[in-house]
mmCIF file of C-alpha atoms in Angstrom:
data_model
loop_
_atom_site.group_PDB
_atom_site.id
_atom_site.type_symbol
_atom_site.label_atom_id
_atom_site.label_comp_id
_atom_site.label_asym_id
_atom_site.label_seq_id
_atom_site.Cartn_x
_atom_site.Cartn_y
_atom_site.Cartn_z
ATOM 1 C CA UNK A 721 -65.244 43.444 7.620
ATOM 2 C CA UNK A 722 -65.891 40.632 5.302
ATOM 3 C CA UNK A 723 -62.753 41.848 3.160
ATOM 4 C CA UNK A 724 -60.777 41.805 6.374
ATOM 5 C CA UNK A 725 -62.045 38.277 7.342
ATOM 6 C CA UNK A 726 -60.892 37.058 3.692
ATOM 7 C CA UNK A 727 -57.592 38.552 3.860
ATOM 8 C CA UNK A 728 -57.021 37.166 7.384
ATOM 9 C CA UNK A 729 -57.842 33.626 6.064
ATOM 10 C CA UNK A 730 -55.641 33.735 3.076
ATOM 11 C CA UNK A 731 -52.669 34.684 5.545
ATOM 12 C CA UNK A 732 -53.422 31.985 7.697
ATOM 13 C CA UNK A 733 -53.493 29.426 4.837
ATOM 14 C CA UNK A 734 -50.100 30.861 3.568
ATOM 15 C CA UNK A 735 -48.894 30.281 7.177
ATOM 16 C CA UNK A 736 -49.933 26.918 7.429
ATOM 17 C CA UNK A 737 -48.436 26.082 4.171
ATOM 18 C CA UNK A 738 -45.098 27.365 5.029
ATOM 19 C CA UNK A 739 -45.353 25.641 8.136
ATOM 20 C CA UNK A 740 -46.065 22.278 6.407
ATOM 21 C CA UNK A 741 -42.831 22.877 4.069
ATOM 22 C CA UNK A 742 -40.735 23.637 7.024
ATOM 23 C CA UNK A 743 -41.890 20.390 8.859
ATOM 24 C CA UNK A 744 -41.420 18.476 5.537
ATOM 25 C CA UNK A 745 -37.765 19.753 5.007
ATOM 26 C CA UNK A 746 -36.989 18.947 8.666
ATOM 27 C CA UNK A 747 -38.314 15.503 8.516
ATOM 28 C CA UNK A 748 -36.814 14.894 4.929
ATOM 29 C CA UNK A 749 -33.256 16.041 6.194
ATOM 30 C CA UNK A 750 -32.315 12.733 8.081
ATOM 31 C CA UNK A 751 -33.688 10.584 5.465
ATOM 32 C CA UNK A 752 -31.837 12.529 2.710
ATOM 33 C CA UNK A 753 -28.433 12.359 4.809
ATOM 34 C CA UNK A 754 -29.111 8.537 5.665
ATOM 35 C CA UNK A 755 -29.710 8.105 1.715
ATOM 36 C CA UNK A 756 -26.620 9.819 0.776
ATOM 37 C CA UNK A 757 -24.495 7.862 3.432
ATOM 38 C CA UNK A 758 -26.021 4.648 2.109
ATOM 39 C CA UNK A 759 -25.230 5.203 -1.337
ATOM 40 C CA UNK A 760 -21.749 6.489 -0.717
ATOM 41 C CA UNK A 761 -21.141 3.384 1.483
ATOM 42 C CA UNK A 762 -22.734 0.870 -1.130
ATOM 43 C CA UNK A 763 -20.316 2.631 -3.892
ATOM 44 C CA UNK A 764 -17.189 2.075 -1.465
ATOM 45 C CA UNK A 765 -18.270 -1.445 -0.799
ATOM 46 C CA UNK A 766 -18.358 -2.168 -4.632
ATOM 47 C CA UNK A 767 -14.903 -0.564 -4.913
ATOM 48 C CA UNK A 768 -13.607 -2.603 -2.033
ATOM 49 C CA UNK A 769 -14.887 -5.852 -3.356
ATOM 50 C CA UNK A 770 -13.387 -5.232 -6.862
ATOM 51 C CA UNK A 771 -10.139 -5.162 -5.050
ATOM 52 C CA UNK A 772 -10.154 -8.334 -3.015
ATOM 53 C CA UNK A 773 -10.485 -12.014 -3.871
ATOM 54 C CA UNK A 774 -13.043 -13.842 -1.758
ATOM 55 C CA UNK A 775 -14.865 -16.175 -4.048
ATOM 56 C CA UNK A 776 -12.036 -18.129 -5.134
ATOM 57 C CA UNK A 777 -12.638 -21.196 -7.479
ATOM 58 C CA UNK A 778 -9.768 -23.689 -7.019
ATOM 59 C CA UNK A 779 -8.834 -26.389 -9.496
ATOM 60 C CA UNK A 780 -6.004 -28.726 -10.428
ATOM 61 C CA UNK A 781 -6.525 -29.013 -13.860
ATOM 62 C CA UNK A 782 -8.553 -26.356 -15.799
ATOM 63 C CA UNK A 783 -10.953 -23.567 -14.861
ATOM 64 C CA UNK A 784 -13.091 -21.128 -17.031
ATOM 65 C CA UNK A 785 -12.527 -17.433 -15.937
ATOM 66 C CA UNK A 786 -12.667 -14.108 -17.853
ATOM 67 C CA UNK A 787 -13.802 -15.555 -21.085
ATOM 68 C CA UNK A 788 -11.144 -18.210 -21.316
ATOM 69 C CA UNK A 789 -10.159 -21.771 -20.053
ATOM 70 C CA UNK A 790 -7.210 -21.517 -17.801
ATOM 71 C CA UNK A 791 -4.638 -24.038 -16.866
ATOM 72 C CA UNK A 792 -1.502 -24.239 -14.944
ATOM 73 C CA UNK A 793 1.058 -24.742 -17.685
ATOM 74 C CA UNK A 794 4.483 -24.907 -15.644
ATOM 75 C CA UNK A 795 5.656 -23.986 -12.158
ATOM 76 C CA UNK A 796 9.396 -23.959 -11.331
ATOM 77 C CA UNK A 797 11.373 -23.835 -8.261
ATOM 78 C CA UNK A 798 14.613 -22.206 -8.647
ATOM 79 C CA UNK A 799 17.499 -21.487 -6.159
ATOM 80 C CA UNK A 800 18.149 -24.896 -4.472
ATOM 81 C CA UNK A 801 20.198 -26.359 -7.444
ATOM 82 C CA UNK A 802 17.396 -28.863 -8.409
ATOM 83 C CA UNK A 803 15.783 -27.201 -11.468
ATOM 84 C CA UNK A 804 19.063 -25.392 -12.580
ATOM 85 C CA UNK A 805 22.441 -25.107 -10.905
ATOM 86 C CA UNK A 806 21.500 -21.549 -9.716
ATOM 87 C CA UNK A 807 21.735 -21.349 -5.885
ATOM 88 C CA UNK A 808 20.397 -18.388 -4.137
ATOM 89 C CA UNK A 809 21.237 -17.253 -0.710
ATOM 90 C CA UNK A 810 19.656 -18.629 2.567
ATOM 91 C CA UNK A 811 15.747 -19.159 2.321
ATOM 92 C CA UNK A 812 15.500 -17.259 -0.841
ATOM 93 C CA UNK A 813 13.682 -18.880 -3.806
ATOM 94 C CA UNK A 814 12.666 -18.033 -7.197
ATOM 95 C CA UNK A 815 9.305 -19.300 -8.537
ATOM 96 C CA UNK A 816 8.371 -19.203 -12.243
ATOM 97 C CA UNK A 817 4.723 -19.788 -12.895
ATOM 98 C CA UNK A 818 3.251 -20.014 -16.573
ATOM 99 C CA UNK A 819 -0.478 -19.992 -16.943
ATOM 100 C CA UNK A 820 -2.125 -20.983 -20.226
ATOM 101 C CA UNK A 821 -5.406 -19.612 -21.521
ATOM 102 C CA UNK A 822 -7.641 -20.501 -24.524
ATOM 103 C CA UNK A 823 -10.226 -17.984 -25.168
ATOM 104 C CA UNK A 824 -13.626 -19.468 -25.370
ATOM 105 C CA UNK A 825 -15.374 -15.958 -25.785
ATOM 106 C CA UNK A 826 -14.655 -12.530 -26.986
ATOM 107 C CA UNK A 827 -12.658 -11.270 -24.160
ATOM 108 C CA UNK A 828 -12.241 -7.413 -25.386
ATOM 109 C CA UNK A 829 -11.259 -5.543 -22.415
ATOM 110 C CA UNK A 830 -12.280 -8.211 -19.924
ATOM 111 C CA UNK A 831 -8.606 -8.778 -18.567
ATOM 112 C CA UNK A 832 -8.361 -5.350 -17.366
ATOM 113 C CA UNK A 833 -6.514 -4.820 -13.878
ATOM 114 C CA UNK A 834 -5.245 -8.329 -13.995
ATOM 115 C CA UNK A 835 -3.752 -9.710 -10.757
ATOM 116 C CA UNK A 836 -1.456 -12.740 -10.258
ATOM 117 C CA UNK A 837 -0.251 -13.590 -6.875
ATOM 118 C CA UNK A 838 0.958 -16.546 -4.735
ATOM 119 C CA UNK A 839 -0.738 -17.341 -1.431
ATOM 120 C CA UNK A 840 0.147 -19.940 1.396
ATOM 121 C CA UNK A 841 -2.026 -21.623 4.191
ATOM 122 C CA UNK A 842 -1.196 -18.771 6.563
ATOM 123 C CA UNK A 843 -2.697 -16.030 4.158
ATOM 124 C CA UNK A 844 0.520 -14.591 3.328
ATOM 125 C CA UNK A 845 0.502 -13.155 -0.395
ATOM 126 C CA UNK A 846 3.410 -12.506 -2.775
ATOM 127 C CA UNK A 847 3.071 -10.273 -5.452
ATOM 128 C CA UNK A 848 5.188 -10.667 -8.865
ATOM 129 C CA UNK A 849 8.514 -9.163 -9.625
ATOM 130 C CA UNK A 850 8.290 -6.008 -11.731
ATOM 131 C CA UNK A 851 8.467 -6.511 -15.461
ATOM 132 C CA UNK A 852 12.239 -5.316 -16.052
ATOM 133 C CA UNK A 853 13.759 -7.473 -13.329
ATOM 134 C CA UNK A 854 11.419 -10.362 -14.634
ATOM 135 C CA UNK A 855 12.850 -9.937 -18.195
ATOM 136 C CA UNK A 856 16.431 -9.806 -16.787
ATOM 137 C CA UNK A 857 15.989 -13.051 -14.998
ATOM 138 C CA UNK A 858 14.403 -14.762 -18.040
ATOM 139 C CA UNK A 859 17.503 -13.852 -20.202
ATOM 140 C CA UNK A 860 19.920 -14.890 -17.348
ATOM 141 C CA UNK A 861 18.009 -18.196 -17.311
ATOM 142 C CA UNK A 862 17.766 -18.730 -21.011
ATOM 143 C CA UNK A 863 19.730 -16.262 -23.130
ATOM 144 C CA UNK A 864 18.043 -17.335 -26.388
ATOM 145 C CA UNK A 865 14.383 -17.456 -25.648
ATOM 146 C CA UNK A 866 12.250 -14.491 -25.873
ATOM 147 C CA UNK A 867 10.792 -13.627 -22.343
ATOM 148 C CA UNK A 868 7.078 -14.360 -22.042
ATOM 149 C CA UNK A 869 4.744 -11.384 -21.290
ATOM 150 C CA UNK A 870 3.116 -11.255 -17.783
ATOM 151 C CA UNK A 871 -0.510 -10.760 -17.038
ATOM 152 C CA UNK A 872 -0.508 -6.936 -17.291
ATOM 153 C CA UNK A 873 0.989 -6.756 -20.797
ATOM 154 C CA UNK A 874 -1.079 -9.572 -22.102
ATOM 155 C CA UNK A 875 -4.282 -8.191 -20.671
ATOM 156 C CA UNK A 876 -3.997 -5.320 -23.193
ATOM 157 C CA UNK A 877 -3.935 -7.651 -26.074
ATOM 158 C CA UNK A 878 -5.863 -10.964 -25.141
ATOM 159 C CA UNK A 879 -6.353 -13.720 -27.511
ATOM 160 C CA UNK A 880 -9.074 -13.921 -29.914
ATOM 161 C CA UNK A 881 -11.731 -16.685 -29.741
ATOM 162 C CA UNK A 882 -10.257 -19.958 -29.748
ATOM 163 C CA UNK A 883 -6.596 -18.634 -29.812
ATOM 164 C CA UNK A 884 -4.365 -19.283 -26.699
ATOM 165 C CA UNK A 885 -1.748 -17.411 -24.853
ATOM 166 C CA UNK A 886 0.744 -18.164 -22.044
ATOM 167 C CA UNK A 887 1.555 -15.650 -19.313
ATOM 168 C CA UNK A 888 4.682 -15.943 -17.100
ATOM 169 C CA UNK A 889 5.220 -14.346 -13.699
ATOM 170 C CA UNK A 890 8.055 -14.545 -11.349
ATOM 171 C CA UNK A 891 8.012 -14.456 -7.533
ATOM 172 C CA UNK A 892 10.511 -14.424 -4.781
ATOM 173 C CA UNK A 893 9.373 -16.621 -1.692
ATOM 174 C CA UNK A 894 10.967 -18.367 1.283
ATOM 175 C CA UNK A 895 11.913 -22.145 0.829
ATOM 176 C CA UNK A 896 9.583 -23.183 3.534
ATOM 177 C CA UNK A 897 6.640 -21.762 1.881
ATOM 178 C CA UNK A 898 7.157 -23.317 -1.574
ATOM 179 C CA UNK A 899 5.336 -26.581 -0.893
ATOM 180 C CA UNK A 900 2.004 -25.085 -0.117
ATOM 181 C CA UNK A 901 1.570 -22.253 -2.666
ATOM 182 C CA UNK A 902 -1.281 -21.569 -4.649
ATOM 183 C CA UNK A 903 -1.305 -19.129 -7.829
ATOM 184 C CA UNK A 904 -4.239 -16.869 -7.916
ATOM 185 C CA UNK A 905 -5.664 -15.094 -10.857
ATOM 186 C CA UNK A 906 -8.153 -12.409 -11.210
ATOM 187 C CA UNK A 907 -9.442 -9.392 -13.221
ATOM 188 C CA UNK A 908 -10.711 -6.139 -11.909
ATOM 189 C CA UNK A 909 -14.195 -6.436 -13.383
ATOM 190 C CA UNK A 910 -14.614 -9.937 -12.167
ATOM 191 C CA UNK A 911 -13.352 -9.513 -8.504
ATOM 192 C CA UNK A 912 -13.971 -10.714 -5.878
ATOM 193 C CA UNK A 913 -14.369 -13.937 -8.131
ATOM 194 C CA UNK A 914 -10.895 -15.487 -8.771
ATOM 195 C CA UNK A 915 -9.453 -18.840 -9.769
ATOM 196 C CA UNK A 916 -6.618 -20.651 -8.173
ATOM 197 C CA UNK A 917 -4.236 -23.603 -8.797
ATOM 198 C CA UNK A 918 -1.998 -25.435 -6.530
ATOM 199 C CA UNK A 919 1.400 -25.366 -7.594
ATOM 200 C CA UNK A 920 2.276 -28.643 -6.552
ATOM 201 C CA UNK A 921 6.083 -27.776 -5.764
ATOM 202 C CA UNK A 922 8.108 -30.046 -3.211
ATOM 203 C CA UNK B 932 -43.111 35.041 26.682
ATOM 204 C CA UNK B 933 -42.511 31.566 27.752
ATOM 205 C CA UNK B 934 -42.345 30.278 24.297
ATOM 206 C CA UNK B 935 -39.820 32.946 23.339
ATOM 207 C CA UNK B 936 -37.595 31.991 26.365
ATOM 208 C CA UNK B 937 -37.781 28.309 25.449
ATOM 209 C CA UNK B 938 -36.782 28.987 22.020
ATOM 210 C CA UNK B 939 -33.848 31.069 22.860
ATOM 211 C CA UNK B 940 -32.628 28.799 25.506
ATOM 212 C CA UNK B 941 -32.800 26.029 22.634
ATOM 213 C CA UNK B 942 -30.802 28.166 20.381
ATOM 214 C CA UNK B 943 -28.296 28.599 22.777
ATOM 215 C CA UNK B 944 -28.050 24.920 23.839
ATOM 216 C CA UNK B 945 -27.870 24.001 20.110
ATOM 217 C CA UNK B 946 -25.196 26.671 19.492
ATOM 218 C CA UNK B 947 -22.965 25.362 22.554
ATOM 219 C CA UNK B 948 -23.517 21.772 21.734
ATOM 220 C CA UNK B 949 -22.367 22.159 18.205
ATOM 221 C CA UNK B 950 -19.350 24.301 19.269
ATOM 222 C CA UNK B 951 -18.473 21.602 21.643
ATOM 223 C CA UNK B 952 -18.809 19.127 18.943
ATOM 224 C CA UNK B 953 -16.634 21.116 16.568
ATOM 225 C CA UNK B 954 -13.846 21.894 18.836
ATOM 226 C CA UNK B 955 -13.484 18.242 20.045
ATOM 227 C CA UNK B 956 -13.926 16.540 16.728
ATOM 228 C CA UNK B 957 -10.377 15.110 15.764
ATOM 229 C CA UNK B 958 -9.068 16.471 12.427
ATOM 230 C CA UNK B 959 -9.398 14.238 9.275
ATOM 231 C CA UNK B 960 -5.719 13.837 9.271
ATOM 232 C CA UNK B 961 -5.462 12.354 12.613
ATOM 233 C CA UNK B 962 -8.482 10.133 12.055
ATOM 234 C CA UNK B 963 -7.057 8.671 8.858
ATOM 235 C CA UNK B 964 -3.412 9.059 10.287
ATOM 236 C CA UNK B 965 -0.742 6.271 10.638
ATOM 237 C CA UNK B 966 -1.057 3.317 12.882
ATOM 238 C CA UNK B 967 1.997 4.099 15.128
ATOM 239 C CA UNK B 968 4.562 1.524 16.910
ATOM 240 C CA UNK B 969 7.516 2.709 18.493
ATOM 241 C CA UNK B 970 10.816 1.299 19.958
ATOM 242 C CA UNK B 971 14.415 1.795 20.418
ATOM 243 C CA UNK B 972 17.535 1.121 18.100
ATOM 244 C CA UNK B 973 18.735 -2.521 18.377
ATOM 245 C CA UNK B 974 15.306 -3.955 19.037
ATOM 246 C CA UNK B 975 13.097 -5.489 16.544
ATOM 247 C CA UNK B 976 10.172 -3.245 16.536
ATOM 248 C CA UNK B 977 7.015 -5.036 14.974
ATOM 249 C CA UNK B 978 3.822 -3.683 13.676
ATOM 250 C CA UNK B 979 1.161 -5.844 11.985
ATOM 251 C CA UNK B 980 2.607 -5.540 8.462
ATOM 252 C CA UNK B 981 6.329 -5.189 8.851
ATOM 253 C CA UNK B 982 9.177 -4.864 11.611
ATOM 254 C CA UNK B 983 12.435 -2.902 11.488
ATOM 255 C CA UNK B 984 15.731 -3.618 13.498
ATOM 256 C CA UNK B 985 18.177 -0.890 13.224
ATOM 257 C CA UNK B 986 21.768 -1.911 13.329
ATOM 258 C CA UNK B 987 24.369 0.754 13.004
ATOM 259 C CA UNK B 988 24.153 4.692 12.503
ATOM 260 C CA UNK B 989 27.194 6.216 10.969
ATOM 261 C CA UNK B 990 27.665 10.045 10.365
ATOM 262 C CA UNK B 991 30.234 11.319 7.702
ATOM 263 C CA UNK B 992 31.196 14.493 6.014
ATOM 264 C CA UNK B 993 31.439 12.470 2.578
ATOM 265 C CA UNK B 994 30.019 9.307 1.434
ATOM 266 C CA UNK B 995 31.593 7.170 -1.344
ATOM 267 C CA UNK B 996 30.382 4.290 -3.354
ATOM 268 C CA UNK B 997 30.645 2.638 -7.008
ATOM 269 C CA UNK B 998 27.942 3.220 -9.353
ATOM 270 C CA UNK B 999 28.131 1.517 -12.731
ATOM 271 C CA UNK B 1000 31.787 1.040 -12.241
ATOM 272 C CA UNK B 1001 32.416 4.623 -11.392
ATOM 273 C CA UNK B 1002 33.628 5.903 -7.939
ATOM 274 C CA UNK B 1003 30.984 8.649 -6.686
ATOM 275 C CA UNK B 1004 31.925 10.936 -3.670
ATOM 276 C CA UNK B 1005 29.096 12.912 -2.195
ATOM 277 C CA UNK B 1006 30.102 15.901 0.020
ATOM 278 C CA UNK B 1007 27.708 17.606 2.458
ATOM 279 C CA UNK B 1008 28.081 21.012 4.020
ATOM 280 C CA UNK B 1009 26.113 19.208 7.039
ATOM 281 C CA UNK B 1010 26.605 15.492 7.584
ATOM 282 C CA UNK B 1011 25.463 12.447 5.938
ATOM 283 C CA UNK B 1012 23.696 9.963 8.478
ATOM 284 C CA UNK B 1013 23.494 6.520 7.316
ATOM 285 C CA UNK B 1014 21.623 3.839 9.131
ATOM 286 C CA UNK B 1015 21.812 0.288 8.525
ATOM 287 C CA UNK B 1016 18.720 -1.833 9.385
ATOM 288 C CA UNK B 1017 16.860 -5.330 8.847
ATOM 289 C CA UNK B 1018 13.284 -5.123 7.591
ATOM 290 C CA UNK B 1019 10.630 -7.863 7.463
ATOM 291 C CA UNK B 1020 7.202 -8.068 5.851
ATOM 292 C CA UNK B 1021 4.557 -10.146 7.304
ATOM 293 C CA UNK B 1022 1.302 -10.352 5.143
ATOM 294 C CA UNK B 1023 2.204 -9.181 1.628
ATOM 295 C CA UNK B 1024 4.915 -8.067 -0.787
ATOM 296 C CA UNK B 1025 5.523 -4.391 0.237
ATOM 297 C CA UNK B 1026 7.936 -1.702 -0.494
ATOM 298 C CA UNK B 1027 9.277 0.621 2.298
ATOM 299 C CA UNK B 1028 9.481 4.076 0.434
ATOM 300 C CA UNK B 1029 9.005 6.268 3.443
ATOM 301 C CA UNK B 1030 12.014 6.895 5.980
ATOM 302 C CA UNK B 1031 12.248 9.997 7.908
ATOM 303 C CA UNK B 1032 14.677 11.186 10.536
ATOM 304 C CA UNK B 1033 13.105 13.448 13.116
ATOM 305 C CA UNK B 1034 15.991 15.771 14.319
ATOM 306 C CA UNK B 1035 16.847 17.328 17.560
ATOM 307 C CA UNK B 1036 14.825 20.483 16.772
ATOM 308 C CA UNK B 1037 11.791 18.470 15.646
ATOM 309 C CA UNK B 1038 12.378 19.002 11.903
ATOM 310 C CA UNK B 1039 11.863 16.036 9.733
ATOM 311 C CA UNK B 1040 14.457 15.026 7.220
ATOM 312 C CA UNK B 1041 13.498 12.723 4.342
ATOM 313 C CA UNK B 1042 15.797 10.265 2.525
ATOM 314 C CA UNK B 1043 18.425 12.136 0.582
ATOM 315 C CA UNK B 1044 17.630 12.033 -3.253
ATOM 316 C CA UNK B 1045 21.302 12.812 -4.032
ATOM 317 C CA UNK B 1046 22.312 9.456 -2.594
ATOM 318 C CA UNK B 1047 19.572 7.460 -4.199
ATOM 319 C CA UNK B 1048 21.974 5.796 -6.352
ATOM 320 C CA UNK B 1049 24.095 4.320 -3.748
ATOM 321 C CA UNK B 1050 24.022 0.529 -3.240
ATOM 322 C CA UNK B 1051 21.829 -1.403 -0.916
ATOM 323 C CA UNK B 1052 19.331 1.400 -0.088
ATOM 324 C CA UNK B 1053 16.293 -0.184 1.382
ATOM 325 C CA UNK B 1054 13.696 2.171 -0.227
ATOM 326 C CA UNK B 1055 14.549 0.439 -3.739
ATOM 327 C CA UNK B 1056 13.884 -2.961 -2.519
ATOM 328 C CA UNK B 1057 10.819 -4.909 -1.806
ATOM 329 C CA UNK B 1058 9.901 -6.813 1.375
ATOM 330 C CA UNK B 1059 8.740 -10.314 0.717
ATOM 331 C CA UNK B 1060 6.806 -12.227 3.439
ATOM 332 C CA UNK B 1061 9.015 -14.483 5.207
ATOM 333 C CA UNK B 1062 12.509 -13.223 3.834
ATOM 334 C CA UNK B 1063 14.420 -10.741 5.991
ATOM 335 C CA UNK B 1064 15.808 -7.824 3.986
ATOM 336 C CA UNK B 1065 18.770 -5.829 4.834
ATOM 337 C CA UNK B 1066 19.974 -2.407 3.699
ATOM 338 C CA UNK B 1067 20.608 1.253 4.487
ATOM 339 C CA UNK B 1068 18.766 4.382 4.803
ATOM 340 C CA UNK B 1069 20.686 7.724 3.668
ATOM 341 C CA UNK B 1070 20.016 10.949 5.035
ATOM 342 C CA UNK B 1071 21.568 14.635 4.835
ATOM 343 C CA UNK B 1072 20.966 16.996 7.537
ATOM 344 C CA UNK B 1073 22.620 19.675 9.742
ATOM 345 C CA UNK B 1074 25.078 18.135 12.242
ATOM 346 C CA UNK B 1075 23.387 19.974 15.345
ATOM 347 C CA UNK B 1076 20.170 17.995 14.534
ATOM 348 C CA UNK B 1077 22.048 14.576 14.939
ATOM 349 C CA UNK B 1078 22.183 14.901 18.657
ATOM 350 C CA UNK B 1079 18.758 13.315 19.201
ATOM 351 C CA UNK B 1080 17.296 11.331 16.376
ATOM 352 C CA UNK B 1081 14.226 9.239 15.703
ATOM 353 C CA UNK B 1082 14.013 7.080 12.497
ATOM 354 C CA UNK B 1083 10.175 6.865 11.213
ATOM 355 C CA UNK B 1084 9.815 4.148 8.634
ATOM 356 C CA UNK B 1085 6.475 3.425 6.675
ATOM 357 C CA UNK B 1086 5.441 1.820 3.383
ATOM 358 C CA UNK B 1087 4.839 5.265 1.904
ATOM 359 C CA UNK B 1088 5.580 8.936 3.072
ATOM 360 C CA UNK B 1089 2.464 10.275 5.040
ATOM 361 C CA UNK B 1090 0.696 6.862 5.519
ATOM 362 C CA UNK B 1091 -2.923 6.870 6.135
ATOM 363 C CA UNK B 1092 -4.524 4.097 8.273
ATOM 364 C CA UNK B 1093 -1.125 2.130 7.583
ATOM 365 C CA UNK B 1094 1.753 0.920 10.027
ATOM 366 C CA UNK B 1095 4.446 3.433 10.868
ATOM 367 C CA UNK B 1096 7.342 2.290 13.033
ATOM 368 C CA UNK B 1097 9.362 5.006 14.961
ATOM 369 C CA UNK B 1098 12.770 4.077 16.524
ATOM 370 C CA UNK B 1099 14.830 6.137 18.926
ATOM 371 C CA UNK B 1100 18.447 6.294 17.514
ATOM 372 C CA UNK B 1101 21.067 6.114 20.459
ATOM 373 C CA UNK B 1102 23.078 9.193 20.977
ATOM 374 C CA UNK B 1103 26.010 9.721 18.635
ATOM 375 C CA UNK B 1104 29.108 9.805 20.727
ATOM 376 C CA UNK B 1105 31.683 9.370 18.112
ATOM 377 C CA UNK B 1106 33.126 12.602 16.166
ATOM 378 C CA UNK B 1107 31.767 12.739 12.711
ATOM 379 C CA UNK B 1108 33.953 10.984 10.220
ATOM 380 C CA UNK B 1109 35.519 12.556 7.186
ATOM 381 C CA UNK B 1110 34.526 9.818 4.764
ATOM 382 C CA UNK B 1111 32.175 6.798 4.694
ATOM 383 C CA UNK B 1112 32.450 4.185 2.106
ATOM 384 C CA UNK B 1113 29.414 2.183 1.212
ATOM 385 C CA UNK B 1114 29.801 -1.292 -0.233
ATOM 386 C CA UNK B 1115 27.538 -3.635 -2.260
ATOM 387 C CA UNK B 1116 26.319 -4.749 1.269
ATOM 388 C CA UNK B 1117 25.856 -1.327 2.915
ATOM 389 C CA UNK B 1118 27.982 -0.229 5.748
#
């Protein structure tokens, strides 16, 4: 009789333990699901933030960014016959932007995923022409000079500390937007932080 | 006895609920599908990011154009369908690589790779905000598919959560031309 009672007690204990584990599993399920969704969302938000520019430092002269001091070297508006004789059809204008950078730190791979764009007050965004077309236009405008590299190529070989470089990008924009354009510069690792300079074109 | 009944009823209700949720859940492709806008040939159909206005639609057995100074003539066992259009981008510089014609049977015909070297092809251009871009789309398809056609245009083929514009093309009353020449400014 005592043996039977002892066996019955251990069965009861095992049953209770199993019941506790089952409840623990059920209760932990929503917590684990919520944690998985939260971690995934956090990663997606991080990826999204590295794709946008919302923390934009704007300056008229020089700005520190990505281990270098940046300034707007030159902005040209081509197509209305003032800068060169070139007349582009209708509202189409070509804008050539040169940005100069002096490295104040070891940049390494810090300029990866470089992005240069123009924006206007309405939030419209113009991206640069591709490398082949950009080089062709450079040679058309100045057959003697070697075309300058754009941001993408320059980011592969950034200047050493205290050295300088100049990058050039070309954009096609409507004439009506030219006077209010800002040039934006950002790197993947630093986004959503970016810098911007007003082109000051008339 | 009562507990067992409640348990069985609970399992049945849960199974029915899960079955209902499973059958009514839209597929992933639909949830992440294109943002559709539609209209007719001749009108400017506008989405959030770009607009399309179809001008002329021409059908021909052969298309001809110059490429690198050499005359090119492409024949088809079906017909070539050449659509001229004006596109406008609103927010950001963007390409328009995706153009498909849905034929009379519902089959979908993408732009012809054979004619990708033709001048003024829109899929080789880039839309710049504020600047209208004109050009052509070229398709090769069976003649009997051209009775009813819908042009579907998007930034990329199979867009996900991106704009897609559908334009119903006017019925083609004219006979198929033997030859259509494509110049530097399209048709």
